[in-house]
Coordinates of C-alpha atoms and ligand atoms in Angstrom, one line a residue:
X1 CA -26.2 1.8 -36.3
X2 CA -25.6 4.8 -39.0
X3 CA -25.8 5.4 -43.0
X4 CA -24.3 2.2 -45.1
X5 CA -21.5 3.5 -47.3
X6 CA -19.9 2.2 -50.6
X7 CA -16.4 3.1 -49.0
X8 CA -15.3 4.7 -46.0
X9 CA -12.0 6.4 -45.8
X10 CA -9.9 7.3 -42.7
X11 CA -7.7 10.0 -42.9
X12 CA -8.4 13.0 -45.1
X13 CA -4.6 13.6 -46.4
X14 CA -3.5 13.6 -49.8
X15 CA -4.3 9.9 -50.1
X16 CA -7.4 9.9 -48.7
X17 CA -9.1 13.1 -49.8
X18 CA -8.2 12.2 -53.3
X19 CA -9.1 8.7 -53.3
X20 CA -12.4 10.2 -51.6
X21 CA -13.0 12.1 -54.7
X22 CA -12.4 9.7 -56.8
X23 CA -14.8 7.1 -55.7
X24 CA -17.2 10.1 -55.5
X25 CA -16.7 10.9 -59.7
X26 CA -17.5 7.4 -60.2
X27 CA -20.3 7.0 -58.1
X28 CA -19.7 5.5 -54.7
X29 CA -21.4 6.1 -52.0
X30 CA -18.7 7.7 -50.2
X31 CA -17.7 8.7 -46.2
X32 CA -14.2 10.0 -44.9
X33 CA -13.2 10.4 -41.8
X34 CA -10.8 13.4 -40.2
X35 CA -9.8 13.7 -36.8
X36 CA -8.7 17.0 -37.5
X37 CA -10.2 20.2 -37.8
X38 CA -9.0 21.2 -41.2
X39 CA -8.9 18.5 -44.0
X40 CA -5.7 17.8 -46.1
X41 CA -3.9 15.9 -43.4
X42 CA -0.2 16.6 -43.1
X43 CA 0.3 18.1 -46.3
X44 CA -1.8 20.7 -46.1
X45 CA -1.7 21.5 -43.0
X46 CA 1.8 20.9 -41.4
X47 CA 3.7 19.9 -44.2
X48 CA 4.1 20.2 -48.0
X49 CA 2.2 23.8 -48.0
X50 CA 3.1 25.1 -44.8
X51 CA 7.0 24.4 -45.8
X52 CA 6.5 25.6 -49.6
X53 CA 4.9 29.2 -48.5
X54 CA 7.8 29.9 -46.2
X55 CA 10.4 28.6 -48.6
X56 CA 9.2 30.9 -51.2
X57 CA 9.0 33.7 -48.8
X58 CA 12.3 33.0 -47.4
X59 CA 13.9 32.6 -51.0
X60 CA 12.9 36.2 -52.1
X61 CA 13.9 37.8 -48.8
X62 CA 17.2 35.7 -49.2
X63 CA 17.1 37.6 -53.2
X64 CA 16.2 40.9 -52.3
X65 CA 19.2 40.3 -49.4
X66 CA 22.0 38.8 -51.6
X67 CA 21.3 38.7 -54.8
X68 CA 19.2 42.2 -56.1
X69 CA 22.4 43.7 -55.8
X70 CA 24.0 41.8 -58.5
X71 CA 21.4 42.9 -61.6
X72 CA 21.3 46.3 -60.2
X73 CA 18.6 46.5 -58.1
X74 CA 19.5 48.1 -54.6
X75 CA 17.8 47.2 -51.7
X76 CA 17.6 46.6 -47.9
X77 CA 14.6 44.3 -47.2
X78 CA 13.4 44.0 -43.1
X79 CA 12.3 41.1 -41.9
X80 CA 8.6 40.7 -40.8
X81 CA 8.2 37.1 -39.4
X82 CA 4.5 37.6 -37.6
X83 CA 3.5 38.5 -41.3
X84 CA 5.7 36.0 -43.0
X85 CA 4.0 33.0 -41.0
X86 CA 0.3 35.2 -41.3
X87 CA 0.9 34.8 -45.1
X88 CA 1.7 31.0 -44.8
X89 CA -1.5 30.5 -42.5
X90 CA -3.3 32.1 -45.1
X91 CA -2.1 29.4 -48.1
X92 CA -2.5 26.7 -45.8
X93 CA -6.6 27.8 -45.0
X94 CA -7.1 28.3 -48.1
X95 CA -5.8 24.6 -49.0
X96 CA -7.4 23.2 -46.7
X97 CA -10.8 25.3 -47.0
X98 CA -10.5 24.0 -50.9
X99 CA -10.7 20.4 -50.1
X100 CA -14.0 21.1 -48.0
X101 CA -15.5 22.7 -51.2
X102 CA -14.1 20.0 -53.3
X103 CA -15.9 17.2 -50.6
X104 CA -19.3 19.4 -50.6
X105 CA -19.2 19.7 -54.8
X106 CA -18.9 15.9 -55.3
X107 CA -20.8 14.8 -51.8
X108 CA -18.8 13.1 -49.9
X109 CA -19.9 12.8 -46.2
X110 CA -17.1 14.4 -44.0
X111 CA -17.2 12.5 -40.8
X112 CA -15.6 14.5 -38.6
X113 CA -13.9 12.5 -35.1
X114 CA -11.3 9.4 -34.6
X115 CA -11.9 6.4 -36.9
X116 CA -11.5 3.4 -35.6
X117 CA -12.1 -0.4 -37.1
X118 CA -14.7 -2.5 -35.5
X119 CA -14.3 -5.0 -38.1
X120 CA -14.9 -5.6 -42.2
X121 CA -17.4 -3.3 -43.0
X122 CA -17.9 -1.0 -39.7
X123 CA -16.1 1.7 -38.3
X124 CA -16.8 3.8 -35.1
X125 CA -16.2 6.8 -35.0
X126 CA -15.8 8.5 -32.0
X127 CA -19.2 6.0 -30.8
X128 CA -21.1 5.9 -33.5
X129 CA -21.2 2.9 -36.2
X130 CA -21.1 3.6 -40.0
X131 CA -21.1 0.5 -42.3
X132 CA -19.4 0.1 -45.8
X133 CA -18.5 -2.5 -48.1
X134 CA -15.1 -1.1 -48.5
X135 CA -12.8 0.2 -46.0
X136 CA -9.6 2.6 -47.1
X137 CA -7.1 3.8 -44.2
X138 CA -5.0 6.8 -45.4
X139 CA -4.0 7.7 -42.1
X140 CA -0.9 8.7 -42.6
X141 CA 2.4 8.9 -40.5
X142 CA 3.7 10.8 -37.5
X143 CA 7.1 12.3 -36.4
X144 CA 9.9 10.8 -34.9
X145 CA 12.4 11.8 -32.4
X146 CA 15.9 9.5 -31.2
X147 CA 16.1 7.5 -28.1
X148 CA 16.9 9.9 -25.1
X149 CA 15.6 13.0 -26.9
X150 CA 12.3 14.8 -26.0
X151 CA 10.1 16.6 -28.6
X152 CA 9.0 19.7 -26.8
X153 CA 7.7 21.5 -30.0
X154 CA 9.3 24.8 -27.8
X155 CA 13.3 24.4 -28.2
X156 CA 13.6 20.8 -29.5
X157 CA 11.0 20.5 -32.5
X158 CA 9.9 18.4 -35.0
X159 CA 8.9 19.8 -38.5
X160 CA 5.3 20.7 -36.9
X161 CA 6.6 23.2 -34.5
X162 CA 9.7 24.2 -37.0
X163 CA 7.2 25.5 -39.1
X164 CA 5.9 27.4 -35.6
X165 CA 8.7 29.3 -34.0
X166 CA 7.7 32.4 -32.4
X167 CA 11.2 33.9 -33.5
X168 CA 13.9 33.5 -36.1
X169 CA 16.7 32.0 -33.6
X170 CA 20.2 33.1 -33.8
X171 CA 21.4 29.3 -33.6
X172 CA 19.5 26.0 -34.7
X173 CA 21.0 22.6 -34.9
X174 CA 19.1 20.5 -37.6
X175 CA 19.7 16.7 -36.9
X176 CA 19.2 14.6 -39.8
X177 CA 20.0 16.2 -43.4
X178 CA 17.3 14.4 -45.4
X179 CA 14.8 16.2 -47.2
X180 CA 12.9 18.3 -44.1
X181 CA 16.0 19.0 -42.5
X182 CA 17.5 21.2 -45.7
X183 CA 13.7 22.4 -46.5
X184 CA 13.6 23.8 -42.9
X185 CA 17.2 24.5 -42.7
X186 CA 17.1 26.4 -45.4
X187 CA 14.2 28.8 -44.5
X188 CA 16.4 29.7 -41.1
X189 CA 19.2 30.0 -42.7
X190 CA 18.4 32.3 -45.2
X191 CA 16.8 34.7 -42.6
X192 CA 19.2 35.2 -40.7
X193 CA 20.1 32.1 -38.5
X194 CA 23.1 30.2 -37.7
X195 CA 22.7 26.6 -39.0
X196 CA 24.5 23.5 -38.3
X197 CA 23.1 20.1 -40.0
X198 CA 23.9 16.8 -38.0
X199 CA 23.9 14.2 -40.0
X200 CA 24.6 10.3 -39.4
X201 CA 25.1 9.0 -43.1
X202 CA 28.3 10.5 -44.7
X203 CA 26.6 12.5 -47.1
X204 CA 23.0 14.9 -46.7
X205 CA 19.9 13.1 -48.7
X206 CA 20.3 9.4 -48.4
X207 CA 18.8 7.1 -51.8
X208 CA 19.4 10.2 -54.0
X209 CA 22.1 10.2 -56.8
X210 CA 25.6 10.2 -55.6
X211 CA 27.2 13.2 -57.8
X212 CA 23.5 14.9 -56.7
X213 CA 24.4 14.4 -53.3
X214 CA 27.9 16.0 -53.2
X215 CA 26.9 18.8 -55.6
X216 CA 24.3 19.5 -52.9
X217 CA 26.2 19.5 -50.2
X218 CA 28.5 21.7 -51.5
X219 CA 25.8 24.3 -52.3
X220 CA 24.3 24.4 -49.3
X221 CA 27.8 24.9 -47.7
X222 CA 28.3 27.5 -49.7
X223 CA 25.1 29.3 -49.1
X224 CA 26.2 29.1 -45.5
X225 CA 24.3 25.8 -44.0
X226 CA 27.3 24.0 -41.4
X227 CA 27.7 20.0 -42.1
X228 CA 28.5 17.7 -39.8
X229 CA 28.5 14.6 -41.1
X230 CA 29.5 10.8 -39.8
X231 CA 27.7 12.4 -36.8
X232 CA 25.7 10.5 -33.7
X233 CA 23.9 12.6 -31.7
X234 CA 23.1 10.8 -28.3
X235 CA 21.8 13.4 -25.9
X236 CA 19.8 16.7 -26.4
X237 CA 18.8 18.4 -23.3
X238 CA 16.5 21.9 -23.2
X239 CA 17.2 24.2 -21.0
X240 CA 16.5 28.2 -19.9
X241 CA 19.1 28.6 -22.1
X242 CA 18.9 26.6 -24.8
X243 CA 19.3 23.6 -25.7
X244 CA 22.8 20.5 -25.1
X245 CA 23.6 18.1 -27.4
X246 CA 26.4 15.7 -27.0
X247 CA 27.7 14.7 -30.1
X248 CA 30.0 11.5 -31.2
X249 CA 31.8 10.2 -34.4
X250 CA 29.1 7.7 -35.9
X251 CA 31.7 4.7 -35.8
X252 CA 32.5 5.9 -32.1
X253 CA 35.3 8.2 -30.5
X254 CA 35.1 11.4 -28.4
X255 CA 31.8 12.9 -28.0
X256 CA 31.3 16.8 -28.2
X257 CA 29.7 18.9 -27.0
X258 CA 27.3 21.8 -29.0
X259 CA 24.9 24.5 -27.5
X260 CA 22.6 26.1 -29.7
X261 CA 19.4 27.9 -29.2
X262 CA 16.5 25.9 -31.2
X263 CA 16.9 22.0 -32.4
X264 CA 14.8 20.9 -35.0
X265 CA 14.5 16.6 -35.0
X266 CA 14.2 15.5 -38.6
X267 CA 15.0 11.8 -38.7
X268 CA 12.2 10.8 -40.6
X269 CA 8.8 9.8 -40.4
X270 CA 6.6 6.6 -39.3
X271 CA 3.7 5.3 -39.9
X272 CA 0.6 6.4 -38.3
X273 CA -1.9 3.2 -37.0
X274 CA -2.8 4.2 -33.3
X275 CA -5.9 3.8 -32.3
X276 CA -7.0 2.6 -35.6
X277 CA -8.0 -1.0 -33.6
X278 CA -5.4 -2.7 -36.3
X279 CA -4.7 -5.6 -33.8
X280 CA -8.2 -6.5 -33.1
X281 CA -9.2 -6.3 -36.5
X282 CA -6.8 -8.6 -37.8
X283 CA -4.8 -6.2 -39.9
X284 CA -1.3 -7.3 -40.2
X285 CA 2.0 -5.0 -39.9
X286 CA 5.3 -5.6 -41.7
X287 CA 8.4 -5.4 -39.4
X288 CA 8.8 -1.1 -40.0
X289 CA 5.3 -0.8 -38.5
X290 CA 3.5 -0.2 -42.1
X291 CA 0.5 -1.6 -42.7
X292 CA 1.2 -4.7 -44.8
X293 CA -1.2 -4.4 -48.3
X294 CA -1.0 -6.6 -51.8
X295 CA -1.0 -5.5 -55.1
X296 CA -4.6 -4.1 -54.7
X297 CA -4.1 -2.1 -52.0
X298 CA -6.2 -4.8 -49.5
X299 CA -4.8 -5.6 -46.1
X300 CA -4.9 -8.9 -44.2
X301 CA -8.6 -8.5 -43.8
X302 CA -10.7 -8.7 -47.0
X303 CA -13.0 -5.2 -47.8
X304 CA -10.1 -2.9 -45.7
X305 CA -7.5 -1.4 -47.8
X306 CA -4.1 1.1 -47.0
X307 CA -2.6 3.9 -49.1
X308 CA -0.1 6.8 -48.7
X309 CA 2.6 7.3 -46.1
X310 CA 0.7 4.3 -44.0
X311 CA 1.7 1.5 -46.3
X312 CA 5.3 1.0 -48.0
X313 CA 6.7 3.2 -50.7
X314 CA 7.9 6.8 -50.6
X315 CA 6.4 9.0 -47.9
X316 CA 5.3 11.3 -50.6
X317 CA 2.2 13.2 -51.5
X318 CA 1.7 12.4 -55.0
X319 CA 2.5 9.2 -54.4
X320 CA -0.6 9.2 -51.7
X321 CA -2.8 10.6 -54.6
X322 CA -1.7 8.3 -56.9
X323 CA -2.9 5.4 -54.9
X324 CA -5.9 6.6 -54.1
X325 CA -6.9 7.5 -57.4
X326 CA -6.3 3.8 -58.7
X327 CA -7.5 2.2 -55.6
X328 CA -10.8 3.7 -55.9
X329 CA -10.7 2.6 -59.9
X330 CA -10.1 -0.3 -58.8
X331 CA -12.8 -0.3 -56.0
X332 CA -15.3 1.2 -58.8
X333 CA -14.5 -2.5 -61.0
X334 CA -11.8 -0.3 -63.4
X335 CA -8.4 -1.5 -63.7
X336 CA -5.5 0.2 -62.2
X337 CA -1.8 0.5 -62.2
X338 CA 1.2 2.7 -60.3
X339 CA 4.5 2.3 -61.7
X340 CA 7.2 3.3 -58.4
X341 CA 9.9 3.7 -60.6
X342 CA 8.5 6.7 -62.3
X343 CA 7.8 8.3 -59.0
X344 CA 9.5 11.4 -59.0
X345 CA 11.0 13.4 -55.7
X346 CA 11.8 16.7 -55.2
X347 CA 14.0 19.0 -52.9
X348 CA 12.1 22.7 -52.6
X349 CA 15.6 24.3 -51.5
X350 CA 17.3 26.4 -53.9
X351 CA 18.5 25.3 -55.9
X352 CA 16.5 22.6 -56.4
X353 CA 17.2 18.9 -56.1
X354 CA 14.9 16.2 -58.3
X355 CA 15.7 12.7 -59.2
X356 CA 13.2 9.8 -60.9
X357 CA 13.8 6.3 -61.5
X358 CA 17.1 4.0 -60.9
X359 CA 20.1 6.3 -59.2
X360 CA 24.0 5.5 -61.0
X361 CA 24.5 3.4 -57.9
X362 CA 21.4 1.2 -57.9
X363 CA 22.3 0.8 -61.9
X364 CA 25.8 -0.3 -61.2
X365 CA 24.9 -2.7 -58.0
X366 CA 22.1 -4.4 -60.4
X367 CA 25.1 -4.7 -63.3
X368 CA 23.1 -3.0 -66.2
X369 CA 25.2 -1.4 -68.8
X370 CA 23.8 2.7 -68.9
X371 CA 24.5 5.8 -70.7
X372 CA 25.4 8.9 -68.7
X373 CA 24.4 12.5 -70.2
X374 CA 25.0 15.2 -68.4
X375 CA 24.9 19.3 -69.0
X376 CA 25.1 21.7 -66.8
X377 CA 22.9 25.2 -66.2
X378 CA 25.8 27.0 -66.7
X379 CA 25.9 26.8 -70.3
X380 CA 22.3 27.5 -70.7
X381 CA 21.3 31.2 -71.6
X382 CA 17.9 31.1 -69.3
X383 CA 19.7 30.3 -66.7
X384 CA 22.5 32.8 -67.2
X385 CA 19.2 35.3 -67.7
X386 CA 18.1 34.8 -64.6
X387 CA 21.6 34.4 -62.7
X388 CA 20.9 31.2 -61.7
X389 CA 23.6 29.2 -62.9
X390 CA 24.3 26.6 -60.6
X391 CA 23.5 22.6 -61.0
X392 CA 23.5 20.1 -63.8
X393 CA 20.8 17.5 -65.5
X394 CA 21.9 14.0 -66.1
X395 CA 19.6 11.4 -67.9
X396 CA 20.6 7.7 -67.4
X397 CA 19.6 5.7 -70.4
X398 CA 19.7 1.8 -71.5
X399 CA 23.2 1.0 -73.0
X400 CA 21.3 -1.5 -75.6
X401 CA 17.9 0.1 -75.6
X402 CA 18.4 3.6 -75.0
X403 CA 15.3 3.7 -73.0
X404 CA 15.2 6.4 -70.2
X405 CA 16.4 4.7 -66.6
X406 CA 16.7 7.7 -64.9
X407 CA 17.2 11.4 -64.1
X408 CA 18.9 13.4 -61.6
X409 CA 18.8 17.1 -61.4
X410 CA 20.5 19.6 -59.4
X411 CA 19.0 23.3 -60.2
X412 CA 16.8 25.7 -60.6
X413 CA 13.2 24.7 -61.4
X414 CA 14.1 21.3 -61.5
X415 CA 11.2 20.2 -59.8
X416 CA 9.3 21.4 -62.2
X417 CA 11.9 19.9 -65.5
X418 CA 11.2 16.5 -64.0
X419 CA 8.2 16.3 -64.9
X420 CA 9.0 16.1 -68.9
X421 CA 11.5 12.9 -68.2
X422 CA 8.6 11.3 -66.2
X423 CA 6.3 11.3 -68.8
X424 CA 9.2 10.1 -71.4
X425 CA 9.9 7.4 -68.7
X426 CA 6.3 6.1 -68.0
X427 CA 6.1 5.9 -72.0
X428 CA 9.0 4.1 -72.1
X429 CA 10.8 6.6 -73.8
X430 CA 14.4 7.0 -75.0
X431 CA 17.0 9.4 -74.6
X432 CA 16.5 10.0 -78.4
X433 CA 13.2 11.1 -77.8
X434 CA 14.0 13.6 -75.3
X435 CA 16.7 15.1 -77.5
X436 CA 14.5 15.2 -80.9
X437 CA 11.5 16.8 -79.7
X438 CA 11.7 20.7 -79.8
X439 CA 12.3 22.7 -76.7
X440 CA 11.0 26.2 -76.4
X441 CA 14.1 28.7 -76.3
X442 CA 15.0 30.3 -74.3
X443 CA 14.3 27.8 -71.5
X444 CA 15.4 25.8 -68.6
X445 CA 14.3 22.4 -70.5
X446 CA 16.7 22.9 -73.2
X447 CA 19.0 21.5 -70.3
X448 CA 17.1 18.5 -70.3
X449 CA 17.3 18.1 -74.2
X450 CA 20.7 18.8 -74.2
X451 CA 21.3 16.3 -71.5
X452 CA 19.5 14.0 -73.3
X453 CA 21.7 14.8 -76.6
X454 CA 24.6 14.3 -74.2
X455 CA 24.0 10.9 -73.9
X456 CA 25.1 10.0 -77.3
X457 CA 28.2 12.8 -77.4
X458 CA 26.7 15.3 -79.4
X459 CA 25.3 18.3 -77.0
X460 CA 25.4 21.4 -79.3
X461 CA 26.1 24.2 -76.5
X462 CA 29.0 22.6 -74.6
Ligands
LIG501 P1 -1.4 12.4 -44.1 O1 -1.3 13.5 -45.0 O2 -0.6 12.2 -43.0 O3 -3.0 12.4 -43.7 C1 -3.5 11.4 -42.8 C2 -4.7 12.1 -42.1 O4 -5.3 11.0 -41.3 C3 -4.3 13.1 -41.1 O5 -5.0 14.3 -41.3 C4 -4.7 12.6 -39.7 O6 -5.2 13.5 -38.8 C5 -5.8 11.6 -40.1 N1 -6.0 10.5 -39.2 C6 -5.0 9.6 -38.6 N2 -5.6 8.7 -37.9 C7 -6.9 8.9 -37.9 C8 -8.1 8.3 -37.3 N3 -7.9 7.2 -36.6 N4 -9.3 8.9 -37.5 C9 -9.4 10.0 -38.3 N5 -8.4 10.6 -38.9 C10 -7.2 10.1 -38.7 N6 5.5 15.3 -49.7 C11 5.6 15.8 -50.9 O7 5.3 15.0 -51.9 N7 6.1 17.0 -51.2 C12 6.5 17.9 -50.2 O8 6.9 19.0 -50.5 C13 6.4 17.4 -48.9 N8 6.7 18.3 -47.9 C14 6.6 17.9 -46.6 C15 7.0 18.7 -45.6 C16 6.9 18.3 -44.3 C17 7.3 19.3 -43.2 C18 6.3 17.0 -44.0 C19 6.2 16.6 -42.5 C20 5.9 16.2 -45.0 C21 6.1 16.6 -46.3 N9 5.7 15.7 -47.3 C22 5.9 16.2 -48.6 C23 5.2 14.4 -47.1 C24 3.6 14.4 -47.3 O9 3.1 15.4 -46.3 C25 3.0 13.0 -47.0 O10 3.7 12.1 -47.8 C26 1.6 13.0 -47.3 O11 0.9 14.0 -46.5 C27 1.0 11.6 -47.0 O12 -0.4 11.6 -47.2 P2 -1.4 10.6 -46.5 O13 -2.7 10.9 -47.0 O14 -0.8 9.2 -46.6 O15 -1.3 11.0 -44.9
LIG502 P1 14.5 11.6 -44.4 O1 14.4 10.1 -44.4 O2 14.4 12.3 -45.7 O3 15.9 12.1 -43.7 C1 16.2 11.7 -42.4 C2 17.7 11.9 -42.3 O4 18.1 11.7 -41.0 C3 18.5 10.9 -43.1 O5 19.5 11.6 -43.8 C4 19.1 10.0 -42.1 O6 20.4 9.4 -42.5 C5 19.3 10.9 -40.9 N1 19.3 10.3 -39.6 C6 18.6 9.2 -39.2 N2 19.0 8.9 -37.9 C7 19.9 9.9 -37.5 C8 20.6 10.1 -36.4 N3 20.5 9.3 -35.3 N4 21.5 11.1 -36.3 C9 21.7 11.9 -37.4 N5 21.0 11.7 -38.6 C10 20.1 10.7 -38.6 O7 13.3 12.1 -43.4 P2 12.8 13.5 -43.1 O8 13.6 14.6 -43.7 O9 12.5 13.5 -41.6 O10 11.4 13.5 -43.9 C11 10.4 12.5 -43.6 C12 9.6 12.2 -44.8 O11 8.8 13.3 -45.2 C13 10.5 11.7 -46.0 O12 10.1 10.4 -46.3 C14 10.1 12.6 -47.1 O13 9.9 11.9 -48.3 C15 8.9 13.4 -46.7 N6 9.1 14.8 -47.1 C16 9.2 15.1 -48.4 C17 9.4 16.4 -48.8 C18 9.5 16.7 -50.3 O14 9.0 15.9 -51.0 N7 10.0 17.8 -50.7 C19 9.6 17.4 -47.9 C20 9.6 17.1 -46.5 C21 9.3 15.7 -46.1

């Protein structure tokens, strides 16, 4: 038997490095174990950062490319892939190598091998026992693939080798056009690769806004991405060649079939539990494999708790963070309190794609009466400045209360504009409070105000 901790954490991610923290600041005792290498679990490493450095890298080639031109700058950039991806290992060590400063400056013990639960109160890890009066598994979740079709990380990949490939290839078939498969698509595509997005659904990003959807769609057709949506993929074979998909009408009918060089599988994501020793422990699943958790984050068994991608909710990372930062409150005798509704998500493509709270649809299908603002970046100055005119804000408010039910945003920066409605939201703001408070000019958030304004028929610049 080892060291006796207030709390030990599997899983170093965004969930469980920040709820490691946290219980540090307030004075736990505090262990977390990584079976990585790095700390920052998917995030930093294979995910969120990874993505983000070569979206950015891949949006000013794509400028220098296409769109210099236009404000008369003249220029014939070249391609550098081994540097591009040097530049994104580069952010994501330095991530990663931040985290281990961050767990040295508020001591946290980094227990480095596979965690595994004996029971309430001990873990092994990788043979050796630690104790703790509170357990916290942040471990995440893992890729998957479609029945029949092979992740080779070589020609079929998941996100983890998308983010990998030794070359920019001439042809790449994305199936699934949620949120990965447009992030990733979109870095291809914009240097230089022919892309064709397979989607089931009938429309790319499933749960967002309807009239978000379809504007999206349509700008990423423009920009060059192929749809094909309705779509069942039921076979993808790799060979010397390339890789074979056979490809069918979702409600049935002739298949077809589609050769293309590189396939990237981006179906979604599931939770991560093996190993973990959930079914001896006693910990309970729901029916999707999550780890099931109450209000207060604690599983079937009293003393372990779940957070982040591993539990229900959004597979998001600051929704991860969030959790951990009130579980460990909660964990230190504070009170704590997430509300989901003001969770925001965000699309890093350009433009970009952010939406909080309830969606026209959801509004409509639960029968409460809403206002609809809407403005578009068109008739904004900023974004005429910077040539970057394409997209819309549109703020749903109460019909009787006015109070903010949610935003949808199709733009640039609007990952970043969200952010102003989420606070208005989580203090149950209004609409009226949005368009009274003064927005610097000239900016992108007067869109937001003037959305906002929109809402009770008086924008000024439309
Ligand atoms: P993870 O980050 O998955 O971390 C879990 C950690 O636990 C891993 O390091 C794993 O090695 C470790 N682990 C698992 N089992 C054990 C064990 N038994 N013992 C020890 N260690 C173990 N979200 C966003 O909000 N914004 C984005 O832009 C974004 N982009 C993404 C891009 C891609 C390509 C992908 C794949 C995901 C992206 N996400 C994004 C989602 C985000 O990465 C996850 O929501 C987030 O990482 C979840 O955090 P977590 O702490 O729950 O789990
Ligand atoms: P997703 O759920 O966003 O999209 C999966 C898509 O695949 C959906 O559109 C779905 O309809 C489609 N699909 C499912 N089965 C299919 C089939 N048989 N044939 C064709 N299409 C099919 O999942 P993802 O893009 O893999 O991302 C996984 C998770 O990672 C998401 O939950 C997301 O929140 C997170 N993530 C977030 C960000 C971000 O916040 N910017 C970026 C990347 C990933």
């Amino acid at each position: 038997m080892s060291e006796k901790f207030d709390v030990i954490i599997i899983g170093a991610g965004p969930g469980g490095y920040v709820a490691a923290v946290r219980c540090a600041q307030l004075g736990l005792k505090t262990a977390c174990v990584e079976k990585r290498k790095t700390l920052g679990g998917t995030c930093l490493n294979v995910g969120c950062i990874p993505s983000k450095a070569l979206l950015q890298s891949s949006e000013k080639f794509e400028d220098a490319a296409h769109h210099f031109a236009d404000i008369g700058i003249e220029a014939k950039p070249k391609l550098n892939w081994k540097k591009m991806q040097g530049f994104k290992s580069e952010v994501v060590e330095a991530n990663t190598k931040g985290i281990e400063f961050l767990f040295k400056k508020n001591k946290i013990t980094r227990l480095e091998g596979t965690g595994k639960i004996l029971s309430a109160g001990k873990v092994d890890v990788d043979g050796t026992t630690y104790e703790a009066d509170n357990i916290i598994i942040a471990t995440g979740s893992d890729v998957v693939s479609l029945p029949g079709i092979e992740i080779d990380e070589k020609k079929i990949v998941s996100s983890t080798g998308g983010l990998e490939l030794s070359d920019v290839p001439k042809d790449m078939v994305v199936i699934g056009g949620g949120v990965i498969g447009l992030e990733l698509g979109t870095v291809y595509r914009r240097l230089g690769a022919n892309v064709t997005v397979i989607e089931y659904m009938d429309q790319i990003l499933p749960g967002m806004d309807g009239e978000v959807r379809k504007e999206a769609n349509k700008l990423f057709g423009k920009q060059g991405i192929k749809f094909k949506l309705s779509s069942k993929v039921l076979e993808a074979k790799a060979g010397i060649a390339g890789v074979t998909l056979k490809v069918e009408p979702a409600a049935g009918g002739d298949a077809e079939t589609i050769k293309t060089d590189i396939v990237l599988m981006a179906v979604g994501r599931k939770p991560y539990t093996s190993g973990l020793g959930l079914e001896e422990a006693g910990v309970k699943l729901d029916d999707r494999g999550r780890i099931e958790v109450d209000e207060f984050f604690e599983t079937s068994v009293e003393g372990v708790y779940a957070i982040g991608d591993v539990i229900k909710g959004p597979m998001l990372a600051h929704k991860a963070e969030d959790e951990g930062v009130v579980l460990a409150e909660m964990l230190a005798g504070e009170s704590g309190h997430i509300d989901y509704n003001c969770i925001p998500g965000v699309v890093y493509t350009w433009p970009e794609v952010a939406a909080v709270g309830r969606t026209e649809e959801q509004l409509k299908e639960e029968g409460v009466k809403y206002n609809t603002g809407k403005f578009p970046f068109m008739a904004n100055g900023r974004a005429r400045a910077m040539n970057m005119t394409d997209g819309f804000v549109k703020i749903l408010a109460c019909a009787k209360t006015d109070r903010v039910l949610g935003a949808h945003m199709v733009g640039p920066n609007v990952g970043d504009l969200i952010s102003e409605v989420v606070t208005v939201m989580e203090f149950e703001g209004t609409a009226e409070d949005i368009a009274r408070t003064c927005h610097a000019h000239p900016t992108l958030t007067e869109v937001v105000k003037e959305a906002a304004l929109a809402v009770h028929k008086r924008p000024i610049h439309i």
